[in-house]
Short mmCIF file of C-alpha atoms in Angstrom, two decimals:
data_model
loop_
_atom_site.label_atom_id
_atom_site.label_comp_id
_atom_site.label_asym_id
_atom_site.label_seq_id
_atom_site.Cartn_x
_atom_site.Cartn_y
_atom_site.Cartn_z
CA UNK T 100 -13.74 -28.40 -22.58
CA UNK T 101 -13.19 -29.04 -19.33
CA UNK T 102 -12.46 -27.23 -16.12
CA UNK T 103 -9.44 -24.81 -15.43
CA UNK T 104 -8.07 -24.11 -11.96
CA UNK T 105 -5.57 -20.76 -12.32
CA UNK T 106 -3.94 -19.86 -9.26
CA UNK T 107 -3.70 -16.09 -8.78
CA UNK T 108 -0.14 -15.47 -6.44
CA UNK T 109 -0.04 -15.74 -3.95
CA UNK T 110 3.41 -13.91 -5.93
CA UNK T 111 2.38 -12.36 -8.02
CA UNK T 112 3.69 -9.96 -10.43
CA UNK T 113 0.33 -7.88 -10.80
CA UNK T 114 0.18 -8.02 -7.22
CA UNK T 115 2.52 -6.31 -4.52
CA UNK T 116 1.05 -7.87 -1.60
CA UNK T 117 0.04 -11.77 -0.98
CA UNK T 118 -3.36 -12.79 -1.76
CA UNK T 119 -4.25 -15.82 -2.98
CA UNK T 120 -7.49 -16.62 -4.93
CA UNK T 121 -7.03 -19.69 -7.04
CA UNK T 122 -9.83 -19.81 -10.39
CA UNK T 123 -12.06 -22.44 -12.22
CA UNK T 124 -11.81 -21.48 -15.78
CA UNK T 125 -14.44 -22.59 -18.86
CA UNK T 126 -13.55 -21.76 -22.45
CA UNK T 127 -11.80 -18.40 -20.10
CA UNK T 128 -14.79 -17.73 -18.49
CA UNK T 129 -14.88 -17.46 -15.23
CA UNK T 130 -16.82 -20.39 -12.98
CA UNK T 131 -15.57 -20.30 -9.98
CA UNK T 132 -13.22 -18.51 -7.40
CA UNK T 133 -11.27 -19.82 -4.74
CA UNK T 134 -10.61 -16.53 -2.40
CA UNK T 135 -7.62 -17.57 0.18
CA UNK T 136 -6.53 -14.28 2.37
CA UNK T 137 -4.58 -13.86 5.91
CA UNK T 138 -0.96 -14.19 4.00
CA UNK T 139 -0.15 -11.11 6.48
CA UNK T 140 -1.18 -11.12 9.33
CA UNK T 141 1.05 -10.30 11.73
CA UNK T 142 -1.42 -10.16 15.05
CA UNK T 143 -1.63 -6.71 15.55
CA UNK T 144 -4.72 -6.96 17.63
CA UNK T 145 -3.23 -8.59 19.79
CA UNK T 146 0.20 -6.44 20.60
CA UNK T 147 -1.56 -3.65 20.72
CA UNK T 148 -3.04 -4.80 24.11
CA UNK T 149 -0.32 -6.83 25.40
CA UNK T 150 2.95 -5.32 24.03
CA UNK T 151 2.68 -1.11 23.35
CA UNK T 152 1.26 1.44 26.20
CA UNK T 153 -1.09 4.22 24.89
CA UNK T 154 2.12 6.52 24.29
CA UNK T 155 2.94 3.81 21.53
CA UNK T 156 0.35 2.39 20.34
CA UNK T 157 0.03 4.99 17.26
CA UNK T 158 4.21 3.92 15.61
CA UNK T 159 2.51 0.41 15.59
CA UNK T 160 -0.75 1.14 14.00
CA UNK T 161 0.33 3.33 11.55
CA UNK T 162 2.64 0.10 10.77
CA UNK T 163 -0.85 -1.67 10.10
CA UNK T 164 -0.81 0.12 6.49
CA UNK T 165 2.16 2.27 4.45
CA UNK T 166 -0.66 3.81 1.53
CA UNK T 167 -3.09 5.25 4.12
CA UNK T 168 -0.31 4.92 7.43
CA UNK T 169 -2.04 8.64 7.96
CA UNK T 170 -5.67 6.92 8.68
CA UNK T 171 -5.10 4.20 11.28
CA UNK T 172 -2.75 6.78 13.06
CA UNK T 173 -5.19 9.05 12.47
CA UNK T 174 -8.81 6.77 13.78
CA UNK T 175 -6.77 5.41 16.67
CA UNK T 176 -5.65 9.44 18.01
CA UNK T 177 -8.79 11.11 17.56
CA UNK T 178 -10.30 8.33 19.96
CA UNK T 179 -7.33 8.52 22.19
CA UNK T 180 -8.44 12.24 22.40
CA UNK T 181 -11.89 12.09 22.68
CA UNK T 182 -11.11 9.57 25.97
CA UNK T 183 -8.25 12.09 27.07
CA UNK T 184 -10.64 14.92 26.47
CA UNK T 185 -7.92 16.91 25.27
CA UNK T 186 -8.95 20.64 23.26
CA UNK T 187 -7.19 20.21 19.81
CA UNK T 188 -6.38 23.47 18.72
CA UNK T 189 -7.53 24.96 14.32
CA UNK T 190 -4.22 25.08 12.84
CA UNK T 191 -3.35 20.85 13.79
CA UNK T 192 -6.63 20.14 12.67
CA UNK T 193 -5.78 21.97 9.76
CA UNK T 194 -2.04 20.63 9.57
CA UNK T 195 -3.68 17.16 9.10
CA UNK T 196 -6.55 17.20 7.47
CA UNK T 197 -3.51 18.73 5.83
CA UNK T 198 -1.45 15.37 5.37
CA UNK T 199 -4.49 13.32 5.31
CA UNK T 200 -5.25 14.80 2.07
CA UNK T 201 -2.16 14.54 0.37
CA UNK T 202 -1.98 10.54 1.26
CA UNK T 203 -4.86 10.36 0.23
CA UNK T 204 -3.77 11.41 -3.61
CA UNK T 205 -0.72 9.70 -3.83
CA UNK T 206 -2.90 6.87 -2.88
CA UNK T 207 -5.45 6.99 -5.42
CA UNK T 208 -2.85 8.19 -8.32
CA UNK T 209 -1.04 4.92 -7.59
CA UNK T 210 -3.94 2.48 -7.52
CA UNK T 211 -5.25 4.14 -10.89
CA UNK T 212 -1.99 3.50 -12.44
CA UNK T 213 -1.82 -0.03 -10.91
CA UNK T 214 -5.42 -0.53 -12.74
CA UNK T 215 -3.47 1.50 -15.78
CA UNK T 216 -0.21 -1.36 -15.96
CA UNK T 217 -2.64 -3.97 -15.81
CA UNK T 218 -4.60 -3.41 -18.72
CA UNK T 219 -0.93 -3.03 -20.84
CA UNK T 220 -1.23 1.09 -20.84
CA UNK T 221 1.83 0.41 -20.02
CA UNK T 222 2.37 4.96 -20.43
CA UNK T 223 -0.50 5.61 -18.65
CA UNK T 224 1.08 3.86 -16.05
CA UNK T 225 4.02 5.74 -16.38
CA UNK T 226 2.78 8.84 -16.65
CA UNK T 227 0.30 8.38 -13.61
CA UNK T 228 3.95 7.59 -11.07
CA UNK T 229 5.17 10.80 -12.76
CA UNK T 230 2.90 13.18 -10.91
CA UNK T 231 2.17 10.51 -7.94
CA UNK T 232 6.15 11.49 -6.68
CA UNK T 233 5.37 15.21 -7.20
CA UNK T 234 3.07 14.46 -4.18
CA UNK T 235 5.72 12.52 -2.50
CA UNK T 236 7.80 14.95 -2.96
CA UNK T 237 5.34 17.39 -0.98
CA UNK T 238 4.63 14.88 2.16
CA UNK T 239 8.53 14.45 1.95
CA UNK T 240 9.19 18.69 2.36
CA UNK T 241 6.14 17.99 4.71
CA UNK T 242 6.19 15.56 7.73
CA UNK T 243 10.40 13.94 6.97
CA UNK T 244 9.63 11.43 5.39
CA UNK T 245 7.82 9.65 2.11
CA UNK T 246 5.82 6.29 3.11
CA UNK T 247 6.03 6.61 6.83
CA UNK T 248 4.89 9.61 8.20
CA UNK T 249 4.05 10.23 11.68
CA UNK T 250 2.86 12.47 11.09
CA UNK T 251 0.24 12.23 14.03
CA UNK T 252 0.92 12.55 18.17
CA UNK T 253 -1.01 12.88 20.93
CA UNK T 254 -2.73 16.26 20.94
CA UNK T 255 -1.14 17.46 17.99
CA UNK T 256 0.70 17.11 14.42
CA UNK T 257 5.08 16.28 15.28
CA UNK T 258 5.82 19.72 12.95
CA UNK T 259 5.01 23.08 12.22
CA UNK T 260 5.34 24.16 8.10
CA UNK T 261 7.26 27.51 7.86
CA UNK T 262 6.48 29.90 5.45
CA UNK T 263 8.34 29.24 2.92
CA UNK T 264 7.32 25.52 2.80
CA UNK T 265 3.89 26.66 2.88
CA UNK T 266 4.94 28.50 -0.52
CA UNK T 267 6.07 26.53 -2.07
CA UNK T 268 3.98 23.49 -2.21
CA UNK T 269 1.15 25.74 -3.43
CA UNK T 270 3.65 26.70 -5.44
CA UNK T 271 3.98 22.72 -7.53
CA UNK T 272 0.41 22.20 -6.08
CA UNK T 273 -0.92 25.56 -7.85
CA UNK T 274 2.18 23.13 -11.07
CA UNK T 275 0.40 19.32 -10.03
CA UNK T 276 -2.31 21.42 -10.78
CA UNK T 277 -3.32 21.39 -15.07
CA UNK T 278 -1.75 18.31 -15.32
CA UNK T 279 -3.66 16.36 -13.33
CA UNK T 280 -6.48 17.00 -15.15
CA UNK T 281 -4.90 15.93 -18.37
CA UNK T 282 -4.36 12.77 -17.07
CA UNK T 283 -8.96 12.64 -15.75
CA UNK T 284 -9.40 13.77 -19.14
CA UNK T 285 -6.55 10.95 -20.58
CA UNK T 286 -9.10 8.05 -18.91
CA UNK T 287 -12.25 9.55 -18.98
CA UNK T 288 -11.56 9.40 -22.73
CA UNK T 289 -8.85 7.21 -24.16
CA UNK T 290 -10.24 4.66 -26.68
CA UNK T 291 -7.50 1.76 -25.48
CA UNK T 292 -7.95 2.13 -21.75
CA UNK T 293 -12.34 1.89 -22.55
CA UNK T 294 -12.26 -1.03 -23.84
CA UNK T 295 -10.96 -2.87 -20.86
CA UNK T 296 -12.46 -0.88 -18.55
CA UNK T 297 -15.55 -0.20 -19.78
CA UNK T 298 -19.18 -2.09 -18.98
CA UNK T 299 -15.88 -4.93 -17.00
CA UNK T 300 -16.32 -5.43 -13.58
CA UNK T 301 -20.34 -3.28 -12.38
CA UNK T 302 -21.65 -3.68 -9.47
CA UNK T 303 -25.36 -2.43 -9.73
CA UNK T 304 -26.46 0.37 -6.96
CA UNK T 305 -28.97 -2.35 -5.18
CA UNK T 306 -25.46 -4.23 -5.00
CA UNK T 307 -23.78 -1.98 -3.09
CA UNK T 308 -26.31 -1.85 -0.80
CA UNK T 309 -26.88 -5.15 -0.42
CA UNK T 310 -23.17 -6.10 0.04
CA UNK T 311 -23.23 -3.19 1.60
CA UNK T 312 -19.09 -1.47 -0.88
CA UNK T 313 -17.80 1.23 0.98
CA UNK T 314 -14.83 3.71 -0.19
CA UNK T 315 -14.66 4.87 -4.20
CA UNK T 316 -16.17 0.76 -4.61
CA UNK T 317 -19.28 2.31 -3.73
CA UNK T 318 -18.96 5.61 -5.28
CA UNK T 319 -18.41 4.98 -8.48
CA UNK T 320 -21.62 2.48 -8.47
CA UNK T 321 -24.19 5.76 -7.91
CA UNK T 322 -24.51 5.21 -3.17
CA UNK T 323 -23.44 8.68 -1.43
CA UNK T 324 -21.12 7.41 1.74
CA UNK T 325 -18.91 9.32 2.76
CA UNK T 326 -17.11 9.68 6.48
CA UNK T 327 -16.06 12.53 5.76
CA UNK T 328 -19.96 13.94 5.14
CA UNK T 329 -20.57 11.82 7.57
CA UNK T 330 -18.88 12.03 10.52
CA UNK T 331 -17.48 15.24 11.55
CA UNK T 332 -13.77 14.11 12.68
CA UNK T 333 -11.71 16.76 10.84
CA UNK T 334 -13.25 20.16 9.36
CA UNK T 335 -14.25 19.12 6.10
CA UNK T 336 -16.83 21.26 5.60
CA UNK T 337 -14.83 24.64 6.01
CA UNK T 338 -12.53 23.37 3.84
CA UNK T 339 -14.33 22.55 0.57
CA UNK T 340 -14.71 19.07 0.62
CA UNK T 341 -17.12 17.69 -2.47
CA UNK T 342 -18.88 14.50 -1.94
CA UNK T 343 -17.92 12.97 -4.92
CA UNK T 344 -19.78 10.06 -7.34
CA UNK T 345 -20.38 8.51 -10.57
CA UNK T 346 -22.84 5.90 -11.58
CA UNK T 347 -21.29 3.54 -14.08
CA UNK T 348 -20.25 1.54 -11.11
CA UNK T 349 -17.76 -0.64 -13.03
CA UNK T 350 -13.27 -0.69 -13.54
CA UNK T 351 -13.93 2.78 -15.25
CA UNK T 352 -16.63 4.89 -13.21
CA UNK T 353 -14.41 3.55 -9.56
CA UNK T 354 -11.37 5.09 -11.66
CA UNK T 355 -12.67 8.19 -12.28
CA UNK T 356 -13.94 8.28 -8.77
CA UNK T 357 -10.47 8.03 -7.98
CA UNK T 358 -9.37 11.00 -10.36
CA UNK T 359 -12.47 13.52 -9.21
CA UNK T 360 -11.26 12.86 -5.15
CA UNK T 361 -7.98 14.10 -6.15
CA UNK T 362 -8.88 17.06 -7.94
CA UNK T 363 -10.64 17.69 -4.23
CA UNK T 364 -8.14 17.28 -2.79
CA UNK T 365 -6.01 18.92 -4.52
CA UNK T 366 -8.67 22.27 -3.88
CA UNK T 367 -9.20 21.41 0.08
CA UNK T 368 -5.16 21.08 0.33
CA UNK T 369 -4.93 24.96 -2.00
CA UNK T 370 -7.79 26.35 1.02
CA UNK T 371 -5.99 25.16 3.43
CA UNK T 372 -2.60 26.48 2.96
CA UNK T 373 -4.75 29.61 2.77
CA UNK T 374 -6.42 29.90 5.66
CA UNK T 375 -3.88 28.23 7.19
CA UNK T 376 -5.29 29.47 10.99
CA UNK T 377 -2.72 30.37 13.85
CA UNK T 378 -1.76 29.14 17.79
CA UNK T 379 0.03 26.05 18.18
CA UNK T 380 0.37 22.79 16.89
CA UNK T 381 0.38 20.89 20.13
CA UNK T 382 -0.74 20.54 23.02
CA UNK T 383 -0.47 18.52 26.62
CA UNK T 384 -3.24 16.13 27.34
CA UNK T 385 -3.31 14.24 30.95
CA UNK T 386 -4.34 11.09 32.12
CA UNK T 387 -4.50 7.88 30.71
CA UNK T 388 -7.07 6.00 28.41
CA UNK T 389 -10.27 5.23 30.73
CA UNK T 390 -14.14 4.01 28.36
CA UNK T 391 -14.57 2.88 25.50
CA UNK T 392 -15.43 4.99 22.33
CA UNK T 393 -15.67 4.38 18.47
CA UNK T 394 -14.38 5.91 15.61
CA UNK T 395 -14.97 6.60 11.67
CA UNK T 396 -12.63 8.15 9.34
CA UNK T 397 -12.33 7.87 6.14
CA UNK T 398 -9.21 5.80 4.05
CA UNK T 399 -8.11 5.96 0.48
CA UNK T 400 -10.21 2.68 0.35
CA UNK T 401 -12.59 3.64 1.96
CA UNK T 402 -14.51 3.75 5.99
CA UNK T 403 -12.51 2.40 9.28
CA UNK T 404 -13.45 1.78 11.79
CA UNK T 405 -12.13 1.85 14.84
CA UNK T 406 -12.76 0.43 18.66
CA UNK T 407 -10.98 1.52 21.47
CA UNK T 408 -11.44 0.09 24.98
CA UNK T 409 -9.07 1.25 27.65
CA UNK T 410 -9.75 0.53 32.01
CA UNK T 411 -7.09 3.50 32.92
CA UNK T 412 -4.64 1.78 33.01
CA UNK T 413 -1.04 2.08 30.09
CA UNK T 414 -2.15 -0.42 27.93
CA UNK T 415 -5.55 -0.66 26.15
CA UNK T 416 -8.52 -2.82 27.40
CA UNK T 417 -9.00 -4.10 23.66
CA UNK T 418 -8.24 -1.96 20.40
CA UNK T 419 -9.65 -3.27 17.24
CA UNK T 420 -9.61 -2.83 13.67
CA UNK T 421 -12.32 -2.70 11.35
CA UNK T 422 -10.90 -1.84 7.92
CA UNK T 423 -12.62 -0.63 4.86
CA UNK T 424 -11.35 -3.78 2.41
CA UNK T 425 -12.33 -5.69 4.76
CA UNK T 426 -15.76 -4.63 3.55
CA UNK T 427 -15.25 -4.47 -0.75
CA UNK T 428 -14.44 -8.51 -0.73
CA UNK T 429 -17.34 -10.69 -0.54
CA UNK T 430 -18.67 -8.89 -3.53
CA UNK T 431 -15.59 -9.23 -4.82
CA UNK T 432 -16.40 -13.55 -5.51
CA UNK T 433 -19.46 -11.64 -6.73
CA UNK T 434 -18.48 -10.15 -9.51
CA UNK T 435 -16.42 -13.08 -11.28
CA UNK T 436 -17.90 -15.64 -12.13
CA UNK T 437 -19.36 -14.68 -15.46
CA UNK T 438 -16.12 -12.62 -16.38
CA UNK T 439 -13.29 -14.15 -18.32
CA UNK T 440 -9.99 -14.39 -17.00
CA UNK T 441 -8.31 -11.34 -18.79
CA UNK T 442 -10.47 -9.17 -16.86
CA UNK T 443 -9.87 -10.26 -13.50
CA UNK T 444 -6.43 -8.15 -12.62
CA UNK T 445 -8.18 -5.37 -13.45
CA UNK T 446 -11.11 -5.70 -11.79
CA UNK T 447 -8.76 -6.75 -8.51
CA UNK T 448 -6.53 -3.35 -8.85
CA UNK T 449 -9.83 -1.49 -8.84
CA UNK T 450 -11.33 -2.48 -6.07
CA UNK T 451 -7.04 -1.24 -4.94
CA UNK T 452 -7.57 -4.04 -2.32
CA UNK T 453 -5.37 -3.51 1.06
CA UNK T 454 -4.25 -7.51 2.74
CA UNK T 455 -1.87 -5.68 4.87
CA UNK T 456 -4.82 -3.88 6.39
CA UNK T 457 -6.80 -6.53 5.84
CA UNK T 458 -5.26 -9.18 7.67
CA UNK T 459 -3.34 -7.17 10.11
CA UNK F 138 30.94 -17.83 -22.70
CA UNK F 139 30.35 -13.93 -21.57
CA UNK F 140 27.69 -15.25 -19.35
CA UNK F 141 29.13 -12.89 -16.26
CA UNK F 142 28.69 -9.40 -18.37
CA UNK F 143 24.69 -10.57 -19.69
CA UNK F 144 24.19 -10.81 -16.37
CA UNK F 145 25.57 -8.24 -14.71
CA UNK F 146 23.48 -5.71 -18.02
CA UNK F 147 20.49 -7.79 -17.69
CA UNK F 148 19.87 -8.81 -13.59
CA UNK F 149 15.92 -9.65 -13.35
CA UNK F 150 14.04 -9.24 -9.95
CA UNK F 151 11.29 -11.50 -8.08
CA UNK F 152 9.64 -9.11 -5.57
CA UNK F 153 7.85 -11.33 -2.77
CA UNK F 154 5.84 -9.51 0.20
CA UNK F 155 5.95 -11.59 2.85
CA UNK F 156 3.60 -9.64 5.35
CA UNK F 157 5.02 -6.61 5.79
CA UNK F 158 2.80 -2.90 5.49
CA UNK F 159 2.89 -2.24 2.10
CA UNK F 160 5.29 0.89 2.47
CA UNK F 161 8.51 -0.69 0.94
CA UNK F 162 6.62 -2.41 -2.21
CA UNK F 163 5.24 1.46 -2.99
CA UNK F 164 8.58 2.35 -2.40
CA UNK F 165 9.69 -0.71 -5.50
CA UNK F 166 6.98 0.69 -7.74
CA UNK F 167 8.25 3.98 -7.39
CA UNK F 168 11.70 3.01 -8.55
CA UNK F 169 10.30 1.78 -11.08
CA UNK F 170 8.46 4.83 -12.35
CA UNK F 171 10.30 8.00 -14.22
CA UNK F 172 11.58 9.25 -11.83
CA UNK F 173 14.58 7.34 -10.09
CA UNK F 174 14.16 4.70 -13.16
CA UNK F 175 15.77 1.12 -11.12
CA UNK F 176 15.98 0.00 -15.28
CA UNK F 177 19.01 2.33 -15.78
CA UNK F 178 20.05 -1.04 -14.01
CA UNK F 179 18.37 -3.16 -16.46
CA UNK F 180 17.13 -4.64 -13.85
CA UNK F 181 13.17 -5.53 -14.41
CA UNK F 182 10.76 -6.79 -12.02
CA UNK F 183 9.70 -10.16 -13.20
CA UNK F 184 6.70 -12.00 -11.27
CA UNK F 185 9.14 -16.03 -12.72
CA UNK F 186 10.83 -17.20 -10.03
CA UNK F 187 12.31 -19.35 -13.54
CA UNK F 188 13.76 -16.25 -14.37
CA UNK F 189 14.99 -14.00 -11.98
CA UNK F 190 18.37 -13.31 -10.23
CA UNK F 191 17.70 -10.87 -7.27
CA UNK F 192 15.24 -12.34 -4.45
CA UNK F 193 13.58 -8.58 -3.58
CA UNK F 194 11.35 -9.57 -0.81
CA UNK F 195 9.70 -6.80 2.55
CA UNK F 196 8.27 -7.40 5.40
CA UNK F 197 9.20 -9.93 8.79
CA UNK F 198 8.18 -13.35 7.61
CA UNK F 199 4.34 -14.53 8.75
CA UNK F 200 4.30 -18.30 9.23
CA UNK F 201 1.95 -18.07 6.49
CA UNK F 202 4.24 -17.29 4.20
CA UNK F 203 7.14 -18.82 5.32
CA UNK F 204 7.09 -21.91 2.89
CA UNK F 205 5.71 -20.14 0.41
CA UNK F 206 9.18 -17.01 0.38
CA UNK F 207 11.38 -21.37 1.39
CA UNK F 208 9.86 -22.50 -2.53
CA UNK F 209 10.58 -19.20 -4.07
CA UNK F 210 14.22 -19.47 -3.21
CA UNK F 211 14.62 -23.12 -4.58
CA UNK F 212 13.24 -22.64 -7.71
CA UNK F 213 15.32 -19.43 -8.45
CA UNK F 214 18.33 -20.87 -10.56
CA UNK F 215 22.28 -20.32 -9.84
CA UNK F 216 23.05 -17.97 -8.95
CA UNK F 217 20.03 -16.03 -6.89
CA UNK F 218 20.98 -13.45 -4.92
CA UNK F 219 18.82 -12.60 -2.27
CA UNK F 220 18.31 -9.22 -0.17
CA UNK F 221 16.34 -7.87 2.53
CA UNK F 222 14.16 -4.43 2.02
CA UNK F 223 12.98 -2.82 5.02
CA UNK F 224 13.32 -2.90 9.05
CA UNK F 225 10.80 -5.82 9.34
CA UNK F 226 12.74 -7.31 7.01
CA UNK F 227 15.61 -7.40 9.45
CA UNK F 228 15.14 -9.33 12.11
CA UNK F 229 10.75 -8.23 12.43
CA UNK F 230 11.32 -4.39 13.40
CA UNK F 231 7.80 -3.75 14.87
CA UNK F 232 6.71 -6.64 14.62
CA UNK F 233 9.68 -8.61 16.15
CA UNK F 234 8.28 -12.03 18.38
CA UNK F 235 4.37 -11.42 17.33
CA UNK F 236 2.63 -14.81 17.27
CA UNK F 237 2.70 -15.28 14.28
CA UNK F 238 6.19 -13.69 12.37
CA UNK F 239 9.07 -15.28 12.09
CA UNK F 240 11.36 -12.67 13.47
CA UNK F 241 13.23 -11.55 9.93
CA UNK F 242 14.56 -12.86 6.29
CA UNK F 243 18.10 -13.82 7.83
CA UNK F 244 15.43 -17.01 9.16
CA UNK F 245 14.21 -19.15 6.70
CA UNK F 246 17.26 -18.74 4.50
CA UNK F 247 20.49 -16.20 3.79
CA UNK F 248 20.58 -12.84 2.62
CA UNK F 249 23.31 -11.18 0.50
CA UNK F 250 21.92 -7.28 0.64
CA UNK F 251 20.31 -6.01 4.20
CA UNK F 252 18.71 -2.60 2.89
CA UNK F 253 17.76 -0.29 6.54
CA UNK F 254 14.70 2.06 7.15
CA UNK F 255 11.61 2.34 7.72
CA UNK F 256 10.60 2.80 4.78
CA UNK F 257 14.08 2.52 2.59
CA UNK F 258 14.17 5.29 0.36
CA UNK F 259 13.87 4.31 -3.55
CA UNK F 260 17.87 6.36 -3.53
CA UNK F 261 18.56 3.69 -0.44
CA UNK F 262 16.74 0.32 -2.96
CA UNK F 263 18.68 1.43 -5.82
CA UNK F 264 21.88 1.13 -4.17
CA UNK F 265 20.92 -2.50 -2.52
CA UNK F 266 20.08 -3.33 -6.21
CA UNK F 267 23.52 -1.83 -7.62
CA UNK F 268 25.70 -4.13 -4.83
CA UNK F 269 22.94 -7.16 -5.62
CA UNK F 270 24.61 -6.94 -9.20
CA UNK F 271 28.10 -6.67 -7.87
CA UNK F 272 27.03 -9.68 -5.59
CA UNK F 273 25.95 -11.73 -8.49
CA UNK F 274 28.97 -11.04 -10.69
CA UNK F 275 31.92 -12.55 -7.76
CA UNK F 276 28.57 -14.86 -6.93
CA UNK F 277 28.46 -16.83 -11.01
CA UNK F 278 33.05 -17.06 -11.39
CA UNK F 279 32.20 -18.84 -7.96
CA UNK F 280 30.44 -21.94 -8.48
CA UNK F 281 27.28 -22.58 -11.71
CA UNK F 282 25.29 -24.59 -9.65
CA UNK F 283 24.72 -25.99 -6.26
CA UNK F 284 27.56 -28.46 -5.50
CA UNK F 285 26.14 -28.75 -1.49
CA UNK F 286 22.67 -29.11 -2.29
CA UNK F 287 21.84 -31.46 0.56
CA UNK F 288 23.60 -29.30 2.88
CA UNK F 289 21.44 -26.67 1.64
CA UNK F 290 18.32 -28.51 0.99
CA UNK F 291 18.83 -30.04 5.48
CA UNK F 292 20.06 -26.33 7.11
CA UNK F 293 16.26 -24.99 5.10
CA UNK F 294 14.40 -28.37 5.96
CA UNK F 295 12.82 -28.29 3.14
CA UNK F 296 12.61 -32.03 1.95
CA UNK F 297 9.55 -32.84 1.42
CA UNK F 298 9.81 -29.44 -1.66
#
């Protein structure tokens, strides 16, 4: 049979965001793929150095991506605080970690649920999203909004947590814990789910190191990489952070690494609520940013890199963002070749691609 | 024909992100999930423009997405309703006047329902969809096909499509 070209995107029911893949297939086996990015490019980096001053820039940068909005705010504000020599109180740091970990939980649950949906397991998708909704409720109680929190502010956080809220959130998290454990078991042992995910889109450790993939995709192949462990931007070692890895490197392993991280994040949230230090949530900062700094933070999808350069005026001279999906895309082309077309959706979504981050 | 009645019971949604931040899209996913469950109103998220009744657009419309959005709109059969979701769909929002942004859905295709917020809550989305279903019914009473087809094509600037 001859070559057939199948378009996947830019508008497709499995894709929440526009990205276009053109698959050349022969008897359903993919022989070549053309990736077309940049549908979402808005020109954020240019606007960051022309339109927004350093006090307002966090509002723009959180809107780089809705799923990891808190990561972009953290990348920018950690850099800015370094340039301004600000000392952040312990309580603010703990509250920041709480929201970052809750954000990671809801992002990972969305990714896992989405994989379940595209392999045709609608029920599992619904269950995952049901538990995700509990996390969203907690986030709304903490920050006042469901998606774009704008929780970070220069010198601290925008809202404090009171005793009643902390008690309620702890209760809800404890209720959620057995459900998430059950969900993990389900992902791991379910026969039908395994048929479409085991040994599909396999990345070996050598491949992962060669292409330099980051985040859960690298950790699913056994590469020990995590910005939370390598770079101390927040006191993660105090709250019981553990690096999660798996060995197989297929779609299932990537789902399970995310699932492990969700459980670890939940542990960390409980620890934070138990050991929340007293103190101010916000300190005042002085001066304008001068000098240059780079920041590495761990987004739900992997390592996010920020480079900031200020010249003492209100507007930055350069703001560079390098997002995790950008590092994870090159390996995708290698993975597709030789796989069946019917598995392509599961492979793409197991990477949890975030195009609004990548194209900005 | 009782077509209007059936349309009311099963409006299918076509969702397209024209360069937003993803926040609205995950709220759409959340409203498909058990807690909000948009399927109560018969609405399903289908990827095919030729079967859809409601076009749900998020994002400020980047220059790259402009043409795709126009084509999707023209491919949908009459009657159709366009819903613009999120602050950046309303004139660009935080992305207004960026060099690669077209400042809102209204500059490309006519919009019937606006859902404000950044990002809108799922309740607001459901409210917007219910309003869109009402508009869909009035539209289908008026016309079954486009009368001024050539005029609309000229207005959209889409002669070559």
